[in-house]
mmCIF file of C-alpha atoms and ligand atoms in Angstrom:
data_model
loop_
_atom_site.group_PDB
_atom_site.id
_atom_site.type_symbol
_atom_site.label_atom_id
_atom_site.label_comp_id
_atom_site.label_asym_id
_atom_site.label_seq_id
_atom_site.Cartn_x
_atom_site.Cartn_y
_atom_site.Cartn_z
ATOM 1 C CA LEU A 1 100.017 52.344 192.938
ATOM 2 C CA LEU A 2 97.433 54.364 190.990
ATOM 3 C CA LEU A 3 96.581 57.658 192.735
ATOM 4 C CA ASN A 4 94.047 60.499 192.306
ATOM 5 C CA CYS A 5 91.392 58.609 190.382
ATOM 6 C CA ALA A 6 87.634 58.070 190.523
ATOM 7 C CA ILE A 7 87.090 54.322 190.680
ATOM 8 C CA ALA A 8 83.959 52.540 189.433
ATOM 9 C CA THR A 9 84.638 49.209 191.142
ATOM 10 C CA MET A 10 81.318 47.882 189.722
ATOM 11 C CA MET A 11 80.641 46.208 193.058
ATOM 12 C CA PRO A 12 76.847 46.021 193.383
ATOM 13 C CA THR A 13 76.573 48.969 195.813
ATOM 14 C CA PRO A 14 76.748 51.985 195.960
ATOM 15 C CA ALA A 15 75.967 53.088 192.387
ATOM 16 C CA TYR A 16 78.837 51.873 190.153
ATOM 17 C CA GLY A 17 80.634 50.889 193.397
ATOM 18 C CA LEU A 18 82.018 54.407 193.015
ATOM 19 C CA ILE A 19 84.997 55.627 195.043
ATOM 20 C CA GLU A 20 85.453 59.366 194.397
ATOM 21 C CA ASP A 21 89.107 59.993 195.289
ATOM 22 C CA GLY A 22 90.560 56.534 195.286
ATOM 23 C CA CYS A 23 93.703 54.467 194.984
ATOM 24 C CA ILE A 24 94.416 51.055 193.511
ATOM 25 C CA VAL A 25 97.439 49.000 194.600
ATOM 26 C CA ILE A 26 98.567 46.456 192.006
ATOM 27 C CA ASN A 27 100.902 43.577 192.875
ATOM 28 C CA GLY A 28 101.999 41.635 189.785
ATOM 29 C CA ASP A 29 98.828 40.763 187.887
ATOM 30 C CA ILE A 30 96.543 41.020 190.922
ATOM 31 C CA ILE A 31 94.793 43.935 192.639
ATOM 32 C CA GLN A 32 96.197 44.064 196.184
ATOM 33 C CA TRP A 33 94.078 46.908 197.571
ATOM 34 C CA VAL A 34 91.442 49.407 196.422
ATOM 35 C CA GLY A 35 89.812 52.161 198.430
ATOM 36 C CA PRO A 36 89.625 55.859 199.265
ATOM 37 C CA LYS A 37 92.999 57.636 199.310
ATOM 38 C CA SER A 38 92.363 58.538 202.967
ATOM 39 C CA ASP A 39 92.310 54.806 203.878
ATOM 40 C CA LEU A 40 95.483 53.877 201.957
ATOM 41 C CA PRO A 41 97.501 51.570 204.244
ATOM 42 C CA LYS A 42 100.563 53.397 205.580
ATOM 43 C CA ASP A 43 102.933 50.574 204.600
ATOM 44 C CA ILE A 44 102.157 50.899 200.892
ATOM 45 C CA SER A 45 105.221 52.272 199.100
ATOM 46 C CA GLN A 46 104.577 55.463 197.115
ATOM 47 C CA GLN A 47 107.753 54.821 195.141
ATOM 48 C CA ASP A 48 106.160 53.902 191.819
ATOM 49 C CA ALA A 49 102.915 55.808 192.367
ATOM 50 C CA GLN A 50 101.219 56.980 189.155
ATOM 51 C CA ASP A 51 99.022 60.089 189.273
ATOM 52 C CA MET A 52 95.795 59.444 187.307
ATOM 53 C CA GLN A 53 94.964 63.177 187.426
ATOM 54 C CA GLY A 54 91.345 62.583 188.356
ATOM 55 C CA ARG A 55 90.567 60.160 185.526
ATOM 56 C CA LEU A 56 87.969 57.407 185.907
ATOM 57 C CA ILE A 57 89.117 53.797 186.285
ATOM 58 C CA THR A 58 86.745 50.884 185.622
ATOM 59 C CA PRO A 59 87.281 47.150 185.348
ATOM 60 C CA ALA A 60 88.566 46.377 181.841
ATOM 61 C CA LEU A 61 85.654 45.625 179.522
ATOM 62 C CA ILE A 62 84.423 42.157 178.570
ATOM 63 C CA ASP A 63 82.724 41.271 175.268
ATOM 64 C CA CYS A 64 80.917 38.057 176.324
ATOM 65 C CA HIS A 65 79.279 37.149 172.995
ATOM 66 C CA THR A 66 81.057 37.317 169.615
ATOM 67 C CA HIS A 67 81.395 35.386 166.356
ATOM 68 C CA ILE A 68 84.560 37.381 165.688
ATOM 69 C CA VAL A 69 86.303 34.546 163.780
ATOM 70 C CA HIS A 70 84.618 34.126 160.396
ATOM 71 C CA GLY A 71 85.377 34.132 156.686
ATOM 72 C CA GLY A 72 84.065 36.631 154.163
ATOM 73 C CA TYR A 73 81.482 39.360 154.745
ATOM 74 C CA ARG A 74 77.818 39.946 153.929
ATOM 75 C CA ALA A 75 77.383 43.520 152.678
ATOM 76 C CA THR A 76 75.283 42.285 149.734
ATOM 77 C CA GLU A 77 72.761 40.837 152.162
ATOM 78 C CA PHE A 78 72.791 44.172 153.961
ATOM 79 C CA GLU A 79 71.412 45.741 150.784
ATOM 80 C CA MET A 80 68.779 42.944 150.450
ATOM 81 C CA ARG A 81 67.617 43.569 153.977
ATOM 82 C CA LEU A 82 67.432 47.307 153.389
ATOM 83 C CA ASN A 83 65.165 46.479 150.454
ATOM 84 C CA GLY A 84 62.812 44.709 152.845
ATOM 85 C CA ALA A 85 63.903 41.051 152.860
ATOM 86 C CA SER A 86 63.567 39.607 156.392
ATOM 87 C CA TYR A 87 66.395 37.815 158.157
ATOM 88 C CA GLU A 88 64.415 34.573 157.945
ATOM 89 C CA GLN A 89 63.658 35.022 154.221
ATOM 90 C CA ILE A 90 67.380 35.572 153.561
ATOM 91 C CA ALA A 91 68.260 32.515 155.678
ATOM 92 C CA ARG A 92 65.710 30.326 153.837
ATOM 93 C CA ALA A 93 67.108 31.588 150.488
ATOM 94 C CA GLY A 94 70.493 30.099 151.444
ATOM 95 C CA GLY A 95 71.921 33.414 152.498
ATOM 96 C CA GLY A 96 72.732 34.291 156.051
ATOM 97 C CA ILE A 97 74.820 31.975 158.139
ATOM 98 C CA ILE A 98 75.264 29.437 155.306
ATOM 99 C CA SER A 99 76.978 31.957 153.029
ATOM 100 C CA THR A 100 79.521 32.657 155.761
ATOM 101 C CA VAL A 101 79.951 28.906 156.233
ATOM 102 C CA THR A 102 81.036 28.617 152.586
ATOM 103 C CA ASP A 103 83.579 31.434 153.050
ATOM 104 C CA THR A 104 84.856 30.047 156.362
ATOM 105 C CA ARG A 105 85.305 26.512 155.022
ATOM 106 C CA ALA A 106 87.389 27.984 152.157
ATOM 107 C CA ALA A 107 89.508 30.288 154.327
ATOM 108 C CA THR A 108 92.953 29.313 155.670
ATOM 109 C CA GLU A 109 93.682 29.585 159.392
ATOM 110 C CA THR A 110 95.960 32.537 158.591
ATOM 111 C CA ASP A 111 93.156 34.299 156.682
ATOM 112 C CA LEU A 112 90.729 33.704 159.552
ATOM 113 C CA LEU A 113 93.235 34.938 162.146
ATOM 114 C CA GLN A 114 94.214 38.077 160.242
ATOM 115 C CA SER A 115 90.619 39.145 159.637
ATOM 116 C CA ALA A 116 89.645 38.372 163.249
ATOM 117 C CA LEU A 117 92.580 40.420 164.584
ATOM 118 C CA THR A 118 91.285 43.558 162.844
ATOM 119 C CA ARG A 119 88.065 43.223 164.851
ATOM 120 C CA VAL A 120 89.899 42.234 168.053
ATOM 121 C CA ASP A 121 92.000 45.402 167.725
ATOM 122 C CA ALA A 122 88.851 47.516 167.564
ATOM 123 C CA LEU A 123 87.671 46.002 170.860
ATOM 124 C CA ILE A 124 91.108 46.343 172.503
ATOM 125 C CA ALA A 125 91.137 50.025 171.549
ATOM 126 C CA GLU A 126 87.991 50.428 173.677
ATOM 127 C CA GLY A 127 89.491 48.826 176.784
ATOM 128 C CA VAL A 128 88.422 45.192 176.282
ATOM 129 C CA THR A 129 90.610 42.465 177.820
ATOM 130 C CA ILE A 130 88.345 39.409 177.503
ATOM 131 C CA ILE A 131 86.538 38.287 174.345
ATOM 132 C CA GLU A 132 84.254 35.289 173.983
ATOM 133 C CA VAL A 133 84.605 33.695 170.542
ATOM 134 C CA LYS A 134 82.211 31.117 169.094
ATOM 135 C CA SER A 135 82.618 28.531 166.376
ATOM 136 C CA GLY A 136 79.551 27.852 164.223
ATOM 137 C CA TYR A 137 80.549 28.821 160.697
ATOM 138 C CA GLY A 138 82.154 25.479 159.888
ATOM 139 C CA LEU A 139 79.266 23.025 160.401
ATOM 140 C CA ASP A 140 81.654 20.204 159.609
ATOM 141 C CA ILE A 141 84.118 18.696 162.063
ATOM 142 C CA ASP A 142 87.332 19.976 160.452
ATOM 143 C CA THR A 143 86.171 23.563 159.991
ATOM 144 C CA GLU A 144 84.648 23.801 163.478
ATOM 145 C CA LEU A 145 88.023 22.703 164.881
ATOM 146 C CA LYS A 146 89.830 25.111 162.522
ATOM 147 C CA MET A 147 87.735 28.027 163.833
ATOM 148 C CA LEU A 148 88.380 27.072 167.450
ATOM 149 C CA ARG A 149 92.153 26.728 166.893
ATOM 150 C CA VAL A 150 92.152 30.224 165.390
ATOM 151 C CA ALA A 151 90.113 31.552 168.319
ATOM 152 C CA ARG A 152 92.508 30.048 170.841
ATOM 153 C CA SER A 153 95.540 31.435 168.925
ATOM 154 C CA ILE A 154 94.352 35.059 169.286
ATOM 155 C CA GLU A 155 95.877 35.100 172.807
ATOM 156 C CA GLN A 156 99.322 34.480 171.255
ATOM 157 C CA HIS A 157 98.972 37.588 169.099
ATOM 158 C CA ARG A 158 97.253 40.116 171.381
ATOM 159 C CA ASN A 159 97.132 40.989 175.087
ATOM 160 C CA VAL A 160 93.657 39.585 175.660
ATOM 161 C CA ARG A 161 92.038 36.523 177.210
ATOM 162 C CA ILE A 162 89.848 34.427 174.934
ATOM 163 C CA LYS A 163 86.975 32.229 176.095
ATOM 164 C CA THR A 164 85.733 29.863 173.379
ATOM 165 C CA SER A 165 82.236 28.462 172.861
ATOM 166 C CA PHE A 166 81.372 25.554 170.572
ATOM 167 C CA LEU A 167 78.436 26.533 168.330
ATOM 168 C CA GLY A 168 78.095 23.553 166.006
ATOM 169 C CA ALA A 169 74.337 23.889 166.538
ATOM 170 C CA HIS A 170 74.288 27.246 164.755
ATOM 171 C CA ALA A 171 72.604 26.240 161.482
ATOM 172 C CA VAL A 172 71.907 23.054 159.491
ATOM 173 C CA PRO A 173 74.367 22.910 156.589
ATOM 174 C CA PRO A 174 72.922 22.401 153.084
ATOM 175 C CA GLU A 175 74.168 18.810 152.875
ATOM 176 C CA TYR A 176 71.930 17.925 155.831
ATOM 177 C CA ALA A 177 68.975 20.225 155.000
ATOM 178 C CA SER A 178 66.597 17.275 154.684
ATOM 179 C CA CYS A 179 67.839 15.489 157.793
ATOM 180 C CA PRO A 180 68.778 17.954 160.561
ATOM 181 C CA ASN A 181 68.712 15.227 163.212
ATOM 182 C CA ASP A 182 71.468 13.385 161.332
ATOM 183 C CA TYR A 183 73.517 16.620 161.371
ATOM 184 C CA VAL A 184 73.174 16.764 165.152
ATOM 185 C CA THR A 185 74.207 13.130 165.704
ATOM 186 C CA GLN A 186 76.716 12.669 162.855
ATOM 187 C CA VAL A 187 78.489 16.065 162.791
ATOM 188 C CA CYS A 188 77.597 18.398 165.645
ATOM 189 C CA ILE A 189 78.079 16.028 168.567
ATOM 190 C CA PRO A 190 81.220 14.328 167.164
ATOM 191 C CA ALA A 191 82.699 17.804 166.535
ATOM 192 C CA LEU A 192 81.846 18.774 170.110
ATOM 193 C CA GLU A 193 83.573 15.625 171.405
ATOM 194 C CA ALA A 194 86.665 16.238 169.270
ATOM 195 C CA ALA A 195 86.881 19.897 170.327
ATOM 196 C CA ALA A 196 86.506 18.968 173.995
ATOM 197 C CA GLN A 197 89.144 16.254 173.654
ATOM 198 C CA LEU A 198 91.550 18.826 172.151
ATOM 199 C CA GLY A 199 90.861 21.356 174.936
ATOM 200 C CA LEU A 200 89.576 23.872 172.402
ATOM 201 C CA ILE A 201 86.327 24.870 174.153
ATOM 202 C CA ASP A 202 85.295 26.484 177.411
ATOM 203 C CA ALA A 203 81.503 26.286 176.883
ATOM 204 C CA VAL A 204 78.860 24.938 174.485
ATOM 205 C CA ASP A 205 76.313 27.190 172.776
ATOM 206 C CA GLY A 206 73.389 26.647 170.365
ATOM 207 C CA PHE A 207 70.856 28.564 168.303
ATOM 208 C CA CYS A 208 67.350 27.558 169.344
ATOM 209 C CA GLU A 209 65.067 29.139 166.761
ATOM 210 C CA SER A 210 62.525 28.329 164.026
ATOM 211 C CA ILE A 211 65.257 28.764 161.373
ATOM 212 C CA ALA A 212 67.810 26.749 163.365
ATOM 213 C CA PHE A 213 67.420 23.994 165.992
ATOM 214 C CA THR A 214 64.526 22.758 168.124
ATOM 215 C CA PRO A 215 64.691 22.525 171.921
ATOM 216 C CA ASP A 216 64.920 18.710 171.592
ATOM 217 C CA GLN A 217 67.922 18.954 169.253
ATOM 218 C CA ILE A 218 69.582 21.501 171.558
ATOM 219 C CA ALA A 219 68.867 19.191 174.522
ATOM 220 C CA GLN A 220 70.808 16.393 172.776
ATOM 221 C CA VAL A 221 73.832 18.682 172.372
ATOM 222 C CA PHE A 222 73.566 20.032 175.915
ATOM 223 C CA THR A 223 73.276 16.548 177.408
ATOM 224 C CA ARG A 224 76.567 15.626 175.710
ATOM 225 C CA ALA A 225 78.101 18.909 176.896
ATOM 226 C CA LYS A 226 77.160 18.096 180.488
ATOM 227 C CA ASP A 227 78.647 14.567 180.089
ATOM 228 C CA LEU A 228 81.869 16.365 179.056
ATOM 229 C CA HIS A 229 81.632 18.686 182.096
ATOM 230 C CA LEU A 230 81.264 21.767 179.881
ATOM 231 C CA PRO A 231 78.964 24.672 180.811
ATOM 232 C CA VAL A 232 76.285 25.696 178.315
ATOM 233 C CA LYS A 233 74.785 28.928 176.985
ATOM 234 C CA LEU A 234 72.123 29.501 174.336
ATOM 235 C CA HIS A 235 70.968 31.907 171.635
ATOM 236 C CA ALA A 236 67.345 31.854 172.771
ATOM 237 C CA GLU A 237 64.048 33.614 171.951
ATOM 238 C CA GLN A 238 65.726 35.894 169.391
ATOM 239 C CA LEU A 239 63.025 35.843 166.708
ATOM 240 C CA SER A 240 60.212 33.879 168.383
ATOM 241 C CA GLN A 241 59.137 32.060 171.557
ATOM 242 C CA THR A 242 60.555 28.525 171.127
ATOM 243 C CA GLY A 243 61.126 27.405 174.727
ATOM 244 C CA GLY A 244 64.895 27.828 174.448
ATOM 245 C CA THR A 245 65.168 29.932 177.575
ATOM 246 C CA GLN A 246 63.317 27.350 179.699
ATOM 247 C CA LEU A 247 65.516 24.595 178.266
ATOM 248 C CA ALA A 248 68.702 26.553 178.978
ATOM 249 C CA ALA A 249 67.623 27.222 182.557
ATOM 250 C CA LYS A 250 66.936 23.498 183.003
ATOM 251 C CA PHE A 251 70.569 22.826 182.032
ATOM 252 C CA GLY A 252 71.810 25.542 184.409
ATOM 253 C CA ALA A 253 73.096 27.611 181.501
ATOM 254 C CA LEU A 254 75.641 30.352 182.137
ATOM 255 C CA SER A 255 73.618 32.640 179.875
ATOM 256 C CA VAL A 256 70.750 32.976 177.456
ATOM 257 C CA ASP A 257 71.439 35.434 174.687
ATOM 258 C CA HIS A 258 69.257 37.792 172.591
ATOM 259 C CA VAL A 259 66.011 36.898 174.517
ATOM 260 C CA GLU A 260 63.869 39.560 172.814
ATOM 261 C CA TYR A 261 60.939 37.104 172.920
ATOM 262 C CA ALA A 262 61.530 35.841 176.455
ATOM 263 C CA SER A 263 58.488 36.053 178.750
ATOM 264 C CA ALA A 264 58.049 37.193 182.333
ATOM 265 C CA ASN A 265 57.792 33.500 183.277
ATOM 266 C CA ASP A 266 61.109 32.859 181.527
ATOM 267 C CA ALA A 267 62.618 35.614 183.700
ATOM 268 C CA LYS A 268 61.343 33.865 186.835
ATOM 269 C CA VAL A 269 62.916 30.563 185.734
ATOM 270 C CA LEU A 270 66.229 32.275 184.873
ATOM 271 C CA SER A 271 66.501 33.839 188.303
ATOM 272 C CA LYS A 272 66.216 30.348 189.870
ATOM 273 C CA SER A 273 68.951 28.915 187.617
ATOM 274 C CA GLY A 274 71.264 31.906 188.129
ATOM 275 C CA THR A 275 71.492 32.369 184.362
ATOM 276 C CA VAL A 276 72.620 35.720 182.902
ATOM 277 C CA ALA A 277 70.476 37.377 180.207
ATOM 278 C CA VAL A 278 72.887 38.638 177.541
ATOM 279 C CA LEU A 279 71.294 41.453 175.531
ATOM 280 C CA LEU A 280 72.564 41.987 171.983
ATOM 281 C CA PRO A 281 71.383 45.394 170.732
ATOM 282 C CA GLY A 282 73.608 45.223 167.640
ATOM 283 C CA ALA A 283 71.464 42.425 166.173
ATOM 284 C CA PHE A 284 68.237 44.177 167.244
ATOM 285 C CA TYR A 285 69.485 47.325 165.443
ATOM 286 C CA THR A 286 70.838 45.613 162.295
ATOM 287 C CA LEU A 287 67.740 43.456 161.815
ATOM 288 C CA GLN A 288 65.532 46.472 162.601
ATOM 289 C CA GLU A 289 63.678 44.351 165.106
ATOM 290 C CA THR A 290 60.839 45.813 167.146
ATOM 291 C CA ARG A 291 60.392 43.311 169.985
ATOM 292 C CA LYS A 292 62.566 44.245 172.974
ATOM 293 C CA PRO A 293 63.897 41.960 175.736
ATOM 294 C CA PRO A 294 61.739 41.980 178.925
ATOM 295 C CA VAL A 295 64.144 44.189 180.883
ATOM 296 C CA TYR A 296 61.450 45.067 183.429
ATOM 297 C CA ALA A 297 60.857 41.362 184.181
ATOM 298 C CA PHE A 298 64.610 40.695 184.396
ATOM 299 C CA ARG A 299 64.893 43.527 186.920
ATOM 300 C CA LYS A 300 61.857 42.312 188.873
ATOM 301 C CA HIS A 301 63.300 38.790 189.177
ATOM 302 C CA SER A 302 66.899 39.984 189.691
ATOM 303 C CA VAL A 303 68.152 38.295 186.510
ATOM 304 C CA PRO A 304 71.635 39.730 185.845
ATOM 305 C CA MET A 305 71.770 41.425 182.440
ATOM 306 C CA ALA A 306 74.891 41.596 180.288
ATOM 307 C CA LEU A 307 75.531 43.381 176.978
ATOM 308 C CA ALA A 308 77.769 42.274 174.090
ATOM 309 C CA THR A 309 78.515 43.131 170.472
ATOM 310 C CA ASP A 310 77.445 39.736 168.967
ATOM 311 C CA CYS A 311 80.141 40.702 166.412
ATOM 312 C CA ASN A 312 79.240 38.613 163.339
ATOM 313 C CA PRO A 313 79.114 39.287 159.572
ATOM 314 C CA GLY A 314 75.348 39.079 159.233
ATOM 315 C CA SER A 315 73.013 40.098 162.009
ATOM 316 C CA SER A 316 75.444 42.257 164.007
ATOM 317 C CA PRO A 317 78.568 43.480 162.194
ATOM 318 C CA LEU A 318 79.388 45.549 165.288
ATOM 319 C CA SER A 319 82.925 45.774 166.692
ATOM 320 C CA SER A 320 82.318 48.523 169.262
ATOM 321 C CA ILE A 321 81.486 47.506 172.831
ATOM 322 C CA LEU A 322 80.969 51.187 173.690
ATOM 323 C CA LEU A 323 78.295 51.505 171.010
ATOM 324 C CA ALA A 324 76.669 48.337 172.383
ATOM 325 C CA LEU A 325 76.701 50.074 175.783
ATOM 326 C CA ASN A 326 74.924 53.136 174.381
ATOM 327 C CA MET A 327 72.435 50.960 172.430
ATOM 328 C CA GLY A 328 71.644 48.971 175.579
ATOM 329 C CA CYS A 329 70.422 52.206 177.148
ATOM 330 C CA ILE A 330 68.761 53.791 174.120
ATOM 331 C CA PHE A 331 67.051 50.685 172.661
ATOM 332 C CA PHE A 332 66.483 48.480 175.704
ATOM 333 C CA GLY A 333 66.118 51.081 178.460
ATOM 334 C CA LEU A 334 69.030 49.964 180.641
ATOM 335 C CA THR A 335 70.373 52.569 183.023
ATOM 336 C CA PRO A 336 73.996 53.595 182.336
ATOM 337 C CA GLU A 337 74.992 51.678 185.485
ATOM 338 C CA GLU A 338 73.132 48.511 184.431
ATOM 339 C CA ALA A 339 74.752 48.827 180.994
ATOM 340 C CA LEU A 340 78.270 49.191 182.424
ATOM 341 C CA ALA A 341 77.662 46.222 184.760
ATOM 342 C CA GLY A 342 76.586 44.410 181.570
ATOM 343 C CA ILE A 343 80.076 44.658 180.047
ATOM 344 C CA THR A 344 81.962 44.097 183.321
ATOM 345 C CA ARG A 345 80.549 42.195 186.340
ATOM 346 C CA HIS A 346 77.640 40.469 184.566
ATOM 347 C CA ALA A 347 79.654 39.741 181.422
ATOM 348 C CA ALA A 348 82.238 37.937 183.591
ATOM 349 C CA ARG A 349 79.418 35.887 185.132
ATOM 350 C CA ALA A 350 78.036 35.036 181.677
ATOM 351 C CA LEU A 351 81.446 33.459 180.971
ATOM 352 C CA GLY A 352 81.645 31.679 184.328
ATOM 353 C CA LEU A 353 84.609 33.857 185.379
ATOM 354 C CA ASN A 354 85.089 34.947 189.008
ATOM 355 C CA ASP A 355 88.506 36.645 188.770
ATOM 356 C CA CYS A 356 87.460 39.769 186.861
ATOM 357 C CA GLY A 357 84.610 42.144 186.100
ATOM 358 C CA ILE A 358 84.941 44.105 189.364
ATOM 359 C CA ILE A 359 87.793 46.036 191.016
ATOM 360 C CA ASP A 360 88.469 44.387 194.365
ATOM 361 C CA ALA A 361 91.413 42.893 196.249
ATOM 362 C CA GLY A 362 92.323 39.514 194.734
ATOM 363 C CA MET A 363 90.849 40.230 191.320
ATOM 364 C CA ARG A 364 92.966 40.268 188.143
ATOM 365 C CA ALA A 365 94.507 43.678 187.507
ATOM 366 C CA ASP A 366 92.644 44.201 184.235
ATOM 367 C CA LEU A 367 91.629 47.874 184.214
ATOM 368 C CA ALA A 368 90.525 50.620 181.837
ATOM 369 C CA ILE A 369 91.552 54.230 182.465
ATOM 370 C CA TRP A 370 89.220 56.778 180.870
ATOM 371 C CA ASP A 371 89.423 60.484 180.000
ATOM 372 C CA VAL A 372 86.051 61.037 181.645
ATOM 373 C CA SER A 373 85.143 61.965 185.198
ATOM 374 C CA HIS A 374 81.877 59.999 185.662
ATOM 375 C CA PRO A 375 81.022 56.423 184.531
ATOM 376 C CA SER A 376 77.710 57.501 182.963
ATOM 377 C CA GLU A 377 79.708 59.323 180.250
ATOM 378 C CA LEU A 378 80.762 55.930 178.826
ATOM 379 C CA ALA A 379 77.182 55.039 177.817
ATOM 380 C CA TYR A 380 76.203 58.634 177.005
ATOM 381 C CA ARG A 381 78.601 59.352 174.153
ATOM 382 C CA ILE A 382 77.898 57.885 170.679
ATOM 383 C CA GLY A 383 80.794 56.802 168.464
ATOM 384 C CA PHE A 384 83.364 58.361 170.800
ATOM 385 C CA ASN A 385 86.156 56.436 172.508
ATOM 386 C CA PRO A 386 87.505 58.163 175.655
ATOM 387 C CA LEU A 387 89.942 55.364 176.579
ATOM 388 C CA HIS A 388 93.206 56.764 177.992
ATOM 389 C CA LYS A 389 95.049 53.505 178.811
ATOM 390 C CA ARG A 390 94.338 49.776 179.217
ATOM 391 C CA ILE A 391 95.967 47.656 181.939
ATOM 392 C CA PHE A 392 96.141 43.894 181.215
ATOM 393 C CA GLY A 393 97.464 41.582 183.931
ATOM 394 C CA GLY A 394 98.886 44.562 185.838
ATOM 395 C CA GLN A 395 100.773 45.961 182.828
ATOM 396 C CA LEU A 396 99.979 49.091 180.840
ATOM 397 C CA CYS A 397 99.570 47.827 177.270
ATOM 398 C CA HIS A 398 98.109 48.576 173.848
HETATM 399 O O1 DI6 B 1 73.923 36.113 160.574
HETATM 400 C C1 DI6 B 1 74.863 35.463 161.070
HETATM 401 O O2 DI6 B 1 75.909 35.141 160.466
HETATM 402 C C2 DI6 B 1 74.790 35.055 162.518
HETATM 403 C C3 DI6 B 1 73.469 35.384 163.098
HETATM 404 C C4 DI6 B 1 73.497 35.209 164.575
HETATM 405 N N1 DI6 B 1 73.597 33.860 164.932
HETATM 406 C C5 DI6 B 1 72.566 33.543 165.704
HETATM 407 O O3 DI6 B 1 72.449 32.472 166.253
HETATM 408 N N2 DI6 B 1 71.715 34.585 165.873
HETATM 409 C C6 DI6 B 1 72.210 35.622 165.208
HETATM 410 O O4 DI6 B 1 71.730 36.736 165.121
HETATM 411 FE FE1 FE B 2 75.310 35.385 168.343
#
């Protein structure tokens, strides 16, 4: 029993689903009751009540888009970009994703796990309990499976839940540069089938972009994903209008991600398919992009918006979900409430999860307790972590 706390349940209404002087009753790993202290059922034992001393409690945070497992790093490229090279120029010069592929293919599973855990710990320290982790730096069957095994193993080493996404359609590896369609049919799809067979993936992702895969190639991968009863999501309209968002909506995608170049018509289509728009301000910031996602159109068509770190060694070496929250407001114009919904309720939806992301009876008892009094402070502060305690599955933990 948690007493004397402000609770941002993140239910859609009222703002933040806020309960000023509330209580939460936890039973095992499930929330049994939440509400104003004055309505606390009389039969609830006060024996192990814990006084929160007025602190704010939110749902634990969810980072719904990361490439947190990867080999090597790309600081050299960072310098190139600061000297004016564009992301696409670097990619075409064999830098970018392909340089991380080389490092990831060479890394052992232990190396990959140890380096990923340093970034996982940064997210845990900010109250995160669920992390989505993509493959996509192997681009051969063995390394894609190696990445996904490492991603799955994170749960054995930390108190977090991991959702994995297959991203074999991330880039065309050099050995297939002249025949990308052969990569799709001879490597990407067989890797997808092997990963599905081994139970290593929860969803299938792709990168639909001029420097990556065409809508037709993505459609081939998504058709196979649907045959395997796997949900899909897509890196879409990040650097140009390619039709990725429309394609993803056609496949009933859980989410479309980046979407800086999505149109108002795309927003209309997304609202029909129930697809979440995942905004990734870390990549927008790192790449010094100027085109912003059509937040107004997403609002107008009630497209749920999520936020995530897109933690990856190239376009978004960001391991702070709280900074992503602040950037979502500053760069993309989200309200603090929309931003917080973007790393709780809407992030859960982007992962196809219905047992978390809000504080309500029956939900998992995954909570974050903050040394702040109002939820807007979480987006307001820059580079400051006010987390007091994290509760994972009903247990206080680090
Ligand atoms: O630069 C990297 O390593 C990943 C880039 C990342 N992947 C993608 O599909 N879009 C991105 O920004
Ligand atoms: Fe990404």
